[in-house]
Amino acid sequence: MANDSFFRKKSIQQVLNTDTTGESHGLSKVLGVRDLTSLGIAAIIGAGIFSTIGRASFDGGPAVSLLFVFTAIACVFTALSYAQFASTVPVSGSAYTYAYVSFGELFAWIIGWALILEYAVSNMVVAISWSEYFSSMLAGFGLHLPGWLTVDPSSASEAVRASAPSIGGIKLICDLPAGLITVLVTALVYIGIKESKNVSNMLVALKLAVILLVIGAGVFYVKPENWSPFAPNGVSGVLSGVAAVFFAFIGFDSISTTAEECKNPQQDMPKAMIYCLIICTVLYVLITLILTGMVHYKELNVDDPLAYVFHKVGFDFVAGVISVSAVIAITSALLVYQLGQPRIWMTMSRDGLLWPKFSKVHPKYHTPSFATIVTGVVVAIPSMFFDMGFFVDLTSVGTFFAFILVCCGVLYLDYQGLTKYSKFRVPYINGQYVVGIGFVIAIAFAIYSNHFVLAMEEKPLLFVFWIVWAILSVLSYRLKFSLLPVLGILTNLYLMTELGFWNWGAFVAWLLIGLVIYFSYGRKHSKLAKA
């Protein structure tokens, strides 16, 4: 393909030849399957299980436990596709690198740019959530930080504004703990992957112990009558929590960003992805059932649902333990996200799409030093001055987009015969007839239930979903597509339709900014362009 093409691709051999040992770029290979699984659990069990799970349960009732299962199934299809790519192209970069191999440079840039947004925004949400729990924990010990140091300017009450000092008529109001924890975690990530791994493993062990304590203690306070009605607001109520629930699962993507620091990525990464998804799904479902069994779902519209339910039943000791452990849990999630983003900057810089400074590896600490510092600044400053609600749903759009392209990429590998390079493969189930038959049954049911037109009016993105399913039905029949990646595409695309137009608008605006950078710098400095 011509070197000036938007869709110029890197061959698998090119990617592998770029770095076969990890030593040429100075990164240390120290991660095993246990460490990778721990990193995945650290990212997945964070702000989601300690915060957003309450509001999702308030909207959907006990049936939100099924939403976790449905979302996990969507993630399993995607995780299998990620695992195949990780075993085929075991380098840093995650979905960005996979898209470069499958669809070419322009798609790779779009995915890389979307992942930068995903990781940055996720960390902002996690940092703000950490600040809330940290302030609550201090208050539990009788220590109270000034209100103007623990809130963003837009959320500050009149009383807080009145008490805040000012310089030149500008009130000094910021969420200082959110900024400080980001700086501290960034410093740890800068120092080294081994140190980050050790801290992450320790925090995850503490976190799992507390969650098992919650499940073990909470089961004795469950009242089965609280599970009735199981889905009080119907399917729409359950699905309204998609953004909050899916936010909890995006962490497994971060495992693939550390491929070059993994001892045996082609075997360990597939195992770690599946292990952490299974463990986290079971824990999420159990926690949801415990929460909605201990108190009525209408009481769960709170920011600290786990601590709240134990206060409610008079078990204050466990509530106190949860408040402290939430700070630990969210710190570990922040650590993993802050670990992942610089490695995406680094990989894009190696390919010439970003400035060379981003691919600089520290000679002593063996980490992408400049990219890590930039990540710290990009996350710390907005987290001090913006409201969490501004960021929450933005993460999901880019993540769904990346997940869909990775599933498409596996179909491309199969079609091109490149699966021979894969040491792990998505189990092949022939979708030649199943995809089309499923489409006919699904659309017939939708029309028969008289909700087809109404649903399309309420969520116009469903039109895209049905069109994509129809196209996949034809391609599956002609090319005998593997069923599991197709299911990954469809489930992720359906979950995307549940997100609002504001999320899409913000995502499109971010992509436009990225395209300006690509066409003004990346396209002409691309290593493939110079090849």
Short mmCIF file of C-alpha atoms in Angstrom, two decimals:
data_model
loop_
_atom_site.label_atom_id
_atom_site.label_comp_id
_atom_site.label_asym_id
_atom_site.label_seq_id
_atom_site.Cartn_x
_atom_site.Cartn_y
_atom_site.Cartn_z
CA MET A 1 0.00 0.00 0.00
CA ALA A 2 1.26 3.49 -0.84
CA ASN A 3 3.13 5.26 1.93
CA ASP A 4 0.93 8.35 1.59
CA SER A 5 -2.29 6.37 2.15
CA PHE A 6 -4.55 7.11 5.12
CA PHE A 7 -4.82 3.34 5.59
CA ARG A 8 -1.15 2.33 5.43
CA LYS A 9 -0.72 -0.59 7.83
CA LYS A 10 2.04 -2.06 9.94
CA SER A 11 2.53 -5.75 9.33
CA ILE A 12 2.69 -8.04 12.35
CA GLN A 13 6.31 -8.75 11.51
CA GLN A 14 7.09 -5.03 11.43
CA VAL A 15 5.60 -4.60 14.89
CA LEU A 16 7.48 -7.57 16.28
CA ASN A 17 10.75 -6.48 14.66
CA THR A 18 10.39 -3.04 16.23
CA ASP A 19 11.01 -4.60 19.63
CA THR A 20 11.43 -8.31 20.15
CA THR A 21 12.85 -8.18 23.68
CA GLY A 22 11.64 -4.94 25.19
CA GLU A 23 15.28 -4.04 25.94
CA SER A 24 15.81 -1.73 22.98
CA HIS A 25 13.36 0.72 24.49
CA GLY A 26 14.61 0.28 28.03
CA LEU A 27 11.38 -1.06 29.57
CA SER A 28 11.77 -3.68 32.31
CA LYS A 29 10.08 -7.07 31.85
CA VAL A 30 8.85 -7.83 35.38
CA LEU A 31 5.12 -8.70 35.15
CA GLY A 32 3.75 -12.23 35.48
CA VAL A 33 0.19 -13.52 35.12
CA ARG A 34 -0.57 -12.87 38.80
CA ASP A 35 0.67 -9.27 38.49
CA LEU A 36 -1.37 -8.69 35.33
CA THR A 37 -4.50 -10.15 36.92
CA SER A 38 -3.91 -7.96 39.94
CA LEU A 39 -3.57 -4.86 37.74
CA GLY A 40 -6.85 -5.74 36.01
CA ILE A 41 -8.66 -6.23 39.32
CA ALA A 42 -7.15 -2.97 40.61
CA ALA A 43 -8.57 -1.09 37.64
CA ILE A 44 -11.98 -2.81 37.53
CA ILE A 45 -12.77 -2.80 41.25
CA GLY A 46 -12.39 0.86 42.04
CA ALA A 47 -14.79 3.77 42.05
CA GLY A 48 -17.45 1.57 40.41
CA ILE A 49 -18.02 -0.85 43.28
CA PHE A 50 -17.68 1.82 45.97
CA SER A 51 -19.70 4.60 44.32
CA THR A 52 -21.54 4.25 41.00
CA ILE A 53 -23.03 0.85 41.92
CA GLY A 54 -25.41 2.59 44.33
CA ARG A 55 -26.95 4.94 41.77
CA ALA A 56 -27.23 2.13 39.21
CA SER A 57 -29.12 0.05 41.81
CA PHE A 58 -31.37 3.02 42.61
CA ASP A 59 -32.40 3.26 38.93
CA GLY A 60 -32.69 -0.44 38.13
CA GLY A 61 -33.32 -2.20 41.43
CA PRO A 62 -31.89 -5.66 42.23
CA ALA A 63 -31.97 -6.52 38.51
CA VAL A 64 -28.84 -4.38 38.04
CA SER A 65 -26.98 -7.56 39.08
CA LEU A 66 -28.07 -8.99 35.71
CA LEU A 67 -26.79 -5.86 33.96
CA PHE A 68 -23.36 -6.60 35.41
CA VAL A 69 -23.61 -10.12 33.96
CA PHE A 70 -24.73 -8.81 30.55
CA THR A 71 -21.95 -6.20 30.49
CA ALA A 72 -19.41 -8.80 31.59
CA ILE A 73 -20.51 -11.10 28.74
CA ALA A 74 -19.95 -8.22 26.31
CA CYS A 75 -16.54 -7.72 27.88
CA VAL A 76 -15.71 -11.44 27.67
CA PHE A 77 -16.26 -11.42 23.90
CA THR A 78 -14.05 -8.35 23.72
CA ALA A 79 -11.47 -9.72 26.17
CA LEU A 80 -11.04 -12.84 24.04
CA SER A 81 -10.39 -10.61 21.03
CA TYR A 82 -7.93 -8.49 23.06
CA ALA A 83 -6.24 -11.69 24.23
CA GLN A 84 -5.77 -12.92 20.65
CA PHE A 85 -4.23 -9.60 19.64
CA ALA A 86 -2.04 -9.51 22.76
CA SER A 87 -0.67 -12.94 21.87
CA THR A 88 -0.17 -11.88 18.25
CA VAL A 89 1.27 -8.39 18.75
CA PRO A 90 2.77 -8.41 22.28
CA VAL A 91 3.79 -4.72 22.45
CA SER A 92 2.52 -1.66 24.30
CA GLY A 93 -0.27 0.42 22.80
CA SER A 94 -3.36 -1.69 23.42
CA ALA A 95 -6.14 -1.21 20.84
CA TYR A 96 -4.10 1.49 19.09
CA THR A 97 -1.46 -1.03 18.00
CA TYR A 98 -4.10 -3.61 17.08
CA ALA A 99 -5.91 -1.09 14.86
CA TYR A 100 -2.62 -0.15 13.15
CA VAL A 101 -2.17 -3.78 12.11
CA SER A 102 -5.80 -4.33 11.08
CA PHE A 103 -7.23 -1.10 9.65
CA GLY A 104 -4.35 1.25 9.03
CA GLU A 105 -2.89 4.46 10.36
CA LEU A 106 -5.93 6.75 10.38
CA PHE A 107 -8.04 4.28 12.37
CA ALA A 108 -5.06 3.65 14.67
CA TRP A 109 -4.77 7.38 15.34
CA ILE A 110 -8.50 7.68 16.06
CA ILE A 111 -8.38 4.76 18.50
CA GLY A 112 -5.20 6.01 20.15
CA TRP A 113 -6.72 9.47 20.57
CA ALA A 114 -9.93 7.96 21.95
CA LEU A 115 -7.92 5.86 24.43
CA ILE A 116 -6.08 8.99 25.63
CA LEU A 117 -9.49 10.54 26.38
CA GLU A 118 -10.70 7.33 28.05
CA TYR A 119 -7.74 7.04 30.39
CA ALA A 120 -7.53 10.75 31.19
CA VAL A 121 -11.23 11.14 31.91
CA SER A 122 -11.37 7.88 33.86
CA ASN A 123 -8.56 9.11 36.07
CA MET A 124 -10.25 12.46 36.63
CA VAL A 125 -13.42 10.66 37.79
CA VAL A 126 -11.39 8.33 40.01
CA ALA A 127 -9.36 11.21 41.50
CA ILE A 128 -12.50 13.22 42.33
CA SER A 129 -14.14 10.12 43.83
CA TRP A 130 -10.98 9.47 45.89
CA SER A 131 -11.14 13.03 47.22
CA GLU A 132 -14.75 12.57 48.38
CA TYR A 133 -13.96 9.34 50.23
CA PHE A 134 -10.75 10.78 51.68
CA SER A 135 -12.56 13.82 53.04
CA SER A 136 -15.28 11.59 54.52
CA MET A 137 -12.65 9.33 56.09
CA LEU A 138 -10.91 12.31 57.72
CA ALA A 139 -14.25 13.59 58.99
CA GLY A 140 -14.82 10.18 60.60
CA PHE A 141 -11.63 10.75 62.59
CA GLY A 142 -12.73 14.28 63.56
CA LEU A 143 -10.51 16.03 61.02
CA HIS A 144 -12.20 18.53 58.70
CA LEU A 145 -10.52 20.13 55.71
CA PRO A 146 -11.72 23.65 54.71
CA GLY A 147 -14.67 23.35 52.34
CA TRP A 148 -12.98 25.51 49.68
CA LEU A 149 -10.14 22.97 49.43
CA THR A 150 -12.34 19.92 48.77
CA VAL A 151 -14.76 21.03 46.04
CA ASP A 152 -14.61 22.26 42.46
CA PRO A 153 -15.68 25.90 41.82
CA SER A 154 -18.93 25.00 40.01
CA SER A 155 -20.15 22.79 42.88
CA ALA A 156 -19.20 25.11 45.74
CA SER A 157 -22.10 26.35 47.89
CA GLU A 158 -22.56 30.02 48.77
CA ALA A 159 -21.27 29.33 52.28
CA VAL A 160 -18.08 27.78 50.89
CA ARG A 161 -17.62 30.69 48.49
CA ALA A 162 -18.03 33.16 51.32
CA SER A 163 -15.37 31.41 53.43
CA ALA A 164 -12.83 30.98 50.59
CA PRO A 165 -9.86 33.37 50.43
CA SER A 166 -9.42 35.42 47.27
CA ILE A 167 -6.58 36.90 45.25
CA GLY A 168 -7.36 39.84 43.00
CA GLY A 169 -11.08 39.24 43.43
CA ILE A 170 -10.83 35.57 42.35
CA LYS A 171 -11.95 33.03 44.94
CA LEU A 172 -9.45 30.25 45.63
CA ILE A 173 -11.66 27.17 45.37
CA CYS A 174 -10.30 23.79 44.22
CA ASP A 175 -10.45 20.08 45.00
CA LEU A 176 -6.91 19.89 46.38
CA PRO A 177 -6.97 16.20 47.50
CA ALA A 178 -7.87 15.12 43.93
CA GLY A 179 -4.86 16.98 42.57
CA LEU A 180 -2.47 15.80 45.29
CA ILE A 181 -3.32 12.10 44.98
CA THR A 182 -2.82 12.34 41.20
CA VAL A 183 0.62 13.90 41.71
CA LEU A 184 1.62 11.23 44.28
CA VAL A 185 0.46 8.33 42.09
CA THR A 186 2.16 9.87 39.05
CA ALA A 187 5.41 10.06 41.04
CA LEU A 188 5.11 6.35 41.88
CA VAL A 189 4.44 5.42 38.25
CA TYR A 190 7.42 7.57 37.20
CA ILE A 191 9.78 5.77 39.59
CA GLY A 192 9.15 2.33 38.09
CA ILE A 193 6.88 -0.50 36.96
CA LYS A 194 8.27 -2.87 39.63
CA GLU A 195 7.42 -0.45 42.44
CA SER A 196 4.01 0.20 40.91
CA LYS A 197 3.41 -3.55 40.64
CA ASN A 198 4.29 -4.15 44.29
CA VAL A 199 2.06 -1.34 45.55
CA SER A 200 -0.79 -2.45 43.28
CA ASN A 201 -0.58 -6.08 44.48
CA MET A 202 -0.66 -4.95 48.11
CA LEU A 203 -3.63 -2.61 47.59
CA VAL A 204 -5.57 -5.27 45.67
CA ALA A 205 -5.06 -7.83 48.45
CA LEU A 206 -6.45 -5.36 51.00
CA LYS A 207 -9.32 -4.44 48.70
CA LEU A 208 -10.39 -8.04 48.09
CA ALA A 209 -10.25 -8.78 51.82
CA VAL A 210 -12.62 -5.88 52.53
CA ILE A 211 -15.03 -6.89 49.76
CA LEU A 212 -15.15 -10.45 51.07
CA LEU A 213 -15.82 -8.98 54.54
CA VAL A 214 -18.73 -6.97 53.11
CA ILE A 215 -20.19 -10.06 51.44
CA GLY A 216 -19.62 -12.30 54.48
CA ALA A 217 -21.06 -9.83 57.00
CA GLY A 218 -23.82 -8.48 54.76
CA VAL A 219 -25.35 -11.85 53.93
CA PHE A 220 -26.68 -12.10 57.51
CA TYR A 221 -28.64 -8.84 57.08
CA VAL A 222 -30.24 -9.65 53.73
CA LYS A 223 -34.04 -9.52 53.64
CA PRO A 224 -35.32 -11.38 50.56
CA GLU A 225 -38.42 -9.15 50.44
CA ASN A 226 -36.12 -6.26 49.40
CA TRP A 227 -35.51 -8.13 46.13
CA SER A 228 -39.15 -7.77 45.19
CA PRO A 229 -39.89 -6.27 42.71
CA PHE A 230 -36.68 -7.45 41.09
CA ALA A 231 -36.80 -4.99 38.18
CA PRO A 232 -39.11 -2.19 39.44
CA ASN A 233 -38.43 0.14 36.49
CA GLY A 234 -38.33 -2.55 33.84
CA VAL A 235 -35.62 -3.08 31.27
CA SER A 236 -35.23 0.67 30.66
CA GLY A 237 -34.50 1.24 34.34
CA VAL A 238 -31.85 -1.47 34.35
CA LEU A 239 -30.23 -0.26 31.13
CA SER A 240 -30.13 3.35 32.37
CA GLY A 241 -27.21 2.24 34.50
CA VAL A 242 -25.16 1.07 31.50
CA ALA A 243 -22.67 3.96 31.60
CA ALA A 244 -22.10 3.55 35.34
CA VAL A 245 -21.81 -0.24 35.14
CA PHE A 246 -19.62 -0.30 32.04
CA PHE A 247 -17.35 2.31 33.62
CA ALA A 248 -16.54 -0.39 36.18
CA PHE A 249 -15.32 -2.85 33.53
CA ILE A 250 -13.08 -0.81 31.25
CA GLY A 251 -10.02 -1.60 33.36
CA PHE A 252 -9.08 -4.83 31.60
CA ASP A 253 -8.01 -2.75 28.59
CA SER A 254 -5.20 -1.36 30.75
CA ILE A 255 -3.60 -4.82 31.03
CA SER A 256 -2.71 -4.77 27.33
CA THR A 257 -0.84 -1.44 27.66
CA THR A 258 1.85 -3.18 29.75
CA ALA A 259 2.63 -5.90 27.19
CA GLU A 260 6.31 -4.95 26.84
CA GLU A 261 6.82 -5.14 30.60
CA CYS A 262 5.33 -8.64 30.76
CA LYS A 263 7.67 -11.64 31.04
CA ASN A 264 5.62 -13.86 28.73
CA PRO A 265 2.89 -11.68 27.16
CA GLN A 266 1.72 -14.20 24.60
CA GLN A 267 0.66 -16.68 27.28
CA ASP A 268 0.11 -14.56 30.39
CA MET A 269 -1.98 -11.69 29.00
CA PRO A 270 -4.87 -13.82 27.68
CA LYS A 271 -5.04 -15.69 31.01
CA ALA A 272 -4.94 -12.48 33.07
CA MET A 273 -7.74 -10.82 31.08
CA ILE A 274 -10.11 -13.74 31.52
CA TYR A 275 -9.20 -14.32 35.19
CA CYS A 276 -9.78 -10.72 36.25
CA LEU A 277 -13.09 -10.47 34.35
CA ILE A 278 -14.47 -13.63 35.96
CA ILE A 279 -13.35 -12.63 39.47
CA CYS A 280 -14.69 -9.07 39.18
CA THR A 281 -18.04 -10.09 37.66
CA VAL A 282 -18.73 -12.56 40.48
CA LEU A 283 -17.83 -9.92 43.08
CA TYR A 284 -19.97 -7.22 41.43
CA VAL A 285 -23.02 -9.48 41.20
CA LEU A 286 -22.67 -10.60 44.83
CA ILE A 287 -22.17 -7.02 46.08
CA THR A 288 -25.24 -5.81 44.14
CA LEU A 289 -27.42 -8.59 45.58
CA ILE A 290 -26.11 -7.89 49.10
CA LEU A 291 -26.74 -4.14 48.78
CA THR A 292 -30.27 -4.47 47.42
CA GLY A 293 -31.02 -7.24 49.93
CA MET A 294 -29.89 -5.27 52.99
CA VAL A 295 -31.91 -2.12 52.20
CA HIS A 296 -34.63 -1.16 49.74
CA TYR A 297 -33.19 -0.11 46.38
CA LYS A 298 -34.80 3.36 46.71
CA GLU A 299 -32.39 4.15 49.54
CA LEU A 300 -29.26 3.62 47.44
CA ASN A 301 -29.11 7.00 45.69
CA VAL A 302 -25.95 7.85 47.65
CA ASP A 303 -22.23 8.28 46.88
CA ASP A 304 -21.04 5.71 49.43
CA PRO A 305 -23.58 2.84 49.19
CA LEU A 306 -21.47 0.15 50.91
CA ALA A 307 -20.80 2.24 54.01
CA TYR A 308 -24.41 3.51 53.98
CA VAL A 309 -26.07 0.08 54.17
CA PHE A 310 -23.95 -0.99 57.15
CA HIS A 311 -24.69 2.28 58.97
CA LYS A 312 -28.34 1.60 58.22
CA VAL A 313 -28.29 -1.81 59.93
CA GLY A 314 -26.23 -0.49 62.86
CA PHE A 315 -22.98 -2.25 61.95
CA ASP A 316 -20.85 0.88 62.26
CA PHE A 317 -17.53 -0.95 62.59
CA VAL A 318 -17.84 -2.47 59.11
CA ALA A 319 -19.03 0.90 57.75
CA GLY A 320 -15.85 2.49 59.12
CA VAL A 321 -13.66 -0.21 57.62
CA ILE A 322 -15.37 0.30 54.25
CA SER A 323 -14.78 4.07 54.35
CA VAL A 324 -11.04 3.53 54.88
CA SER A 325 -10.80 0.69 52.35
CA ALA A 326 -12.60 2.75 49.69
CA VAL A 327 -9.69 5.17 49.75
CA ILE A 328 -7.30 2.22 49.27
CA ALA A 329 -9.41 0.68 46.50
CA ILE A 330 -9.73 3.86 44.53
CA THR A 331 -6.01 4.58 44.90
CA SER A 332 -5.19 1.27 43.20
CA ALA A 333 -7.54 2.06 40.29
CA LEU A 334 -5.93 5.47 39.87
CA LEU A 335 -2.51 3.79 39.83
CA VAL A 336 -3.39 1.40 37.00
CA TYR A 337 -5.01 4.04 34.79
CA GLN A 338 -2.06 6.37 35.37
CA LEU A 339 0.21 3.49 34.37
CA GLY A 340 -1.63 2.81 31.12
CA GLN A 341 -1.99 6.22 29.54
CA PRO A 342 1.72 7.17 29.22
CA ARG A 343 2.39 3.89 27.43
CA ILE A 344 -0.17 4.79 24.77
CA TRP A 345 1.45 8.25 24.31
CA MET A 346 4.82 6.46 24.11
CA THR A 347 3.73 3.96 21.45
CA MET A 348 2.13 6.64 19.26
CA SER A 349 5.31 8.71 19.57
CA ARG A 350 7.48 5.74 18.52
CA ASP A 351 5.43 5.52 15.34
CA GLY A 352 6.06 9.21 14.63
CA LEU A 353 2.45 10.27 15.17
CA LEU A 354 3.33 12.32 18.29
CA TRP A 355 6.43 14.34 19.15
CA PRO A 356 9.61 12.29 19.93
CA LYS A 357 9.73 13.54 23.53
CA PHE A 358 6.74 11.32 24.40
CA SER A 359 8.71 8.12 23.64
CA LYS A 360 11.64 9.04 25.90
CA VAL A 361 12.36 6.29 28.47
CA HIS A 362 14.10 7.27 31.71
CA PRO A 363 17.62 5.73 31.83
CA LYS A 364 17.39 4.91 35.54
CA TYR A 365 13.71 4.17 36.19
CA HIS A 366 12.96 2.51 32.79
CA THR A 367 9.58 4.25 32.44
CA PRO A 368 8.21 6.62 29.77
CA SER A 369 9.22 9.66 31.84
CA PHE A 370 8.00 12.67 29.84
CA ALA A 371 4.70 10.99 28.90
CA THR A 372 4.14 10.13 32.58
CA ILE A 373 4.67 13.75 33.66
CA VAL A 374 2.31 15.04 30.95
CA THR A 375 -0.31 12.50 32.04
CA GLY A 376 -0.03 13.71 35.63
CA VAL A 377 -0.57 17.34 34.62
CA VAL A 378 -3.42 16.52 32.22
CA VAL A 379 -5.29 14.62 34.95
CA ALA A 380 -4.43 16.63 38.08
CA ILE A 381 -5.46 20.11 36.92
CA PRO A 382 -8.96 19.32 35.54
CA SER A 383 -9.73 17.06 38.53
CA MET A 384 -9.26 20.03 40.86
CA PHE A 385 -11.53 22.41 38.97
CA PHE A 386 -14.31 20.40 37.29
CA ASP A 387 -17.35 18.50 38.57
CA MET A 388 -17.37 14.67 38.35
CA GLY A 389 -20.66 14.72 36.44
CA PHE A 390 -18.89 16.55 33.62
CA PHE A 391 -16.64 13.53 33.03
CA VAL A 392 -18.48 10.33 34.01
CA ASP A 393 -20.15 9.27 30.77
CA LEU A 394 -17.39 10.50 28.45
CA THR A 395 -15.26 7.46 29.21
CA SER A 396 -17.73 4.96 27.84
CA VAL A 397 -18.07 6.26 24.26
CA GLY A 398 -14.36 5.99 23.45
CA THR A 399 -14.10 2.63 25.20
CA PHE A 400 -17.01 1.08 23.30
CA PHE A 401 -15.51 2.40 20.07
CA ALA A 402 -12.12 0.82 20.85
CA PHE A 403 -13.72 -2.48 21.90
CA ILE A 404 -15.72 -2.72 18.67
CA LEU A 405 -12.65 -2.11 16.51
CA VAL A 406 -10.65 -4.76 18.38
CA CYS A 407 -13.43 -7.31 17.74
CA CYS A 408 -13.50 -6.26 14.07
CA GLY A 409 -9.73 -6.64 14.00
CA VAL A 410 -9.92 -10.30 14.98
CA LEU A 411 -12.30 -10.92 12.07
CA TYR A 412 -9.73 -9.20 9.84
CA LEU A 413 -6.91 -11.42 11.18
CA ASP A 414 -8.99 -14.50 10.39
CA TYR A 415 -9.92 -13.23 6.92
CA GLN A 416 -6.30 -12.41 6.02
CA GLY A 417 -4.97 -15.68 7.41
CA LEU A 418 -2.88 -13.81 10.01
CA THR A 419 -4.29 -15.94 12.82
CA LYS A 420 -1.33 -18.25 12.24
CA TYR A 421 0.77 -15.74 14.21
CA SER A 422 -1.55 -15.94 17.23
CA LYS A 423 -0.49 -18.10 20.16
CA PHE A 424 -3.97 -17.64 21.66
CA ARG A 425 -7.05 -17.68 19.44
CA VAL A 426 -10.67 -16.78 20.06
CA PRO A 427 -12.51 -20.15 20.07
CA TYR A 428 -13.96 -20.52 16.58
CA ILE A 429 -17.71 -21.02 16.33
CA ASN A 430 -19.01 -20.78 12.79
CA GLY A 431 -21.40 -17.81 12.58
CA GLN A 432 -22.32 -18.36 8.93
CA TYR A 433 -26.00 -18.99 9.63
CA VAL A 434 -26.36 -18.06 13.31
CA VAL A 435 -25.75 -14.32 12.85
CA GLY A 436 -28.37 -13.99 10.10
CA ILE A 437 -30.95 -16.18 11.84
CA GLY A 438 -30.44 -14.19 15.03
CA PHE A 439 -30.98 -10.94 13.11
CA VAL A 440 -34.26 -12.16 11.59
CA ILE A 441 -35.58 -13.40 14.96
CA ALA A 442 -34.54 -10.22 16.79
CA ILE A 443 -36.03 -7.78 14.30
CA ALA A 444 -39.23 -9.85 14.00
CA PHE A 445 -39.61 -9.81 17.79
CA ALA A 446 -38.98 -6.05 17.91
CA ILE A 447 -41.64 -5.37 15.27
CA TYR A 448 -44.11 -7.85 16.81
CA SER A 449 -43.82 -6.20 20.22
CA ASN A 450 -44.85 -2.85 18.67
CA HIS A 451 -41.83 -1.09 20.23
CA PHE A 452 -39.69 -1.01 17.10
CA VAL A 453 -40.65 2.42 15.74
CA LEU A 454 -40.97 3.98 19.20
CA ALA A 455 -37.54 2.72 20.24
CA MET A 456 -35.99 4.07 17.03
CA GLU A 457 -37.55 7.48 17.70
CA GLU A 458 -36.26 7.54 21.27
CA LYS A 459 -32.82 6.19 20.39
CA PRO A 460 -31.97 6.90 16.72
CA LEU A 461 -28.61 5.14 17.19
CA LEU A 462 -30.56 1.86 17.20
CA PHE A 463 -30.88 2.38 13.44
CA VAL A 464 -27.08 2.05 13.18
CA PHE A 465 -27.22 -1.07 15.35
CA TRP A 466 -29.74 -2.82 13.07
CA ILE A 467 -27.84 -1.78 9.90
CA VAL A 468 -24.55 -3.13 11.28
CA TRP A 469 -26.24 -6.40 12.31
CA ALA A 470 -27.68 -6.79 8.80
CA ILE A 471 -24.26 -6.18 7.21
CA LEU A 472 -22.60 -8.64 9.59
CA SER A 473 -25.27 -11.22 8.70
CA VAL A 474 -24.35 -10.99 5.02
CA LEU A 475 -20.59 -11.00 5.66
CA SER A 476 -20.88 -13.89 8.12
CA TYR A 477 -22.74 -15.95 5.51
CA ARG A 478 -20.19 -15.17 2.79
CA LEU A 479 -16.97 -15.33 4.87
CA LYS A 480 -17.96 -17.73 7.68
CA PHE A 481 -17.12 -15.20 10.40
CA SER A 482 -16.28 -16.43 13.89
CA LEU A 483 -19.36 -15.92 16.08
CA LEU A 484 -17.75 -14.62 19.30
CA PRO A 485 -16.12 -11.45 17.84
CA VAL A 486 -19.41 -10.71 16.03
CA LEU A 487 -21.25 -10.98 19.35
CA GLY A 488 -18.65 -8.64 20.85
CA ILE A 489 -19.35 -6.05 18.14
CA LEU A 490 -23.13 -6.29 18.54
CA THR A 491 -23.26 -6.21 22.35
CA ASN A 492 -20.87 -3.24 22.57
CA LEU A 493 -22.75 -1.41 19.83
CA TYR A 494 -26.09 -2.00 21.55
CA LEU A 495 -24.71 -0.71 24.84
CA MET A 496 -23.51 2.39 22.96
CA THR A 497 -27.08 3.20 21.96
CA GLU A 498 -27.91 3.70 25.65
CA LEU A 499 -25.56 6.67 25.90
CA GLY A 500 -26.85 10.22 25.41
CA PHE A 501 -26.23 12.64 22.54
CA TRP A 502 -24.15 14.95 24.77
CA ASN A 503 -21.61 12.15 25.22
CA TRP A 504 -21.44 11.62 21.48
CA GLY A 505 -21.10 15.36 20.81
CA ALA A 506 -18.19 15.71 23.24
CA PHE A 507 -16.53 12.60 21.80
CA VAL A 508 -16.83 13.90 18.22
CA ALA A 509 -15.37 17.26 19.31
CA TRP A 510 -12.40 15.42 20.88
CA LEU A 511 -11.88 13.40 17.67
CA LEU A 512 -11.88 16.58 15.57
CA ILE A 513 -9.14 18.06 17.76
CA GLY A 514 -7.19 14.83 17.30
CA LEU A 515 -7.60 14.88 13.52
CA VAL A 516 -6.22 18.42 13.40
CA ILE A 517 -3.08 17.19 15.22
CA TYR A 518 -2.82 14.13 12.97
CA PHE A 519 -3.04 16.07 9.70
CA SER A 520 -0.81 18.90 10.90
CA TYR A 521 1.91 16.70 12.45
CA GLY A 522 1.38 12.94 12.64
CA ARG A 523 0.64 12.20 8.99
CA LYS A 524 3.88 13.68 7.64
CA HIS A 525 6.10 12.51 10.53
CA SER A 526 4.77 8.94 10.54
CA LYS A 527 7.51 6.30 10.43
CA LEU A 528 5.52 4.47 7.76
CA ALA A 529 5.43 7.63 5.64
CA LYS A 530 9.22 7.75 5.73
CA ALA A 531 9.66 4.03 5.08
#
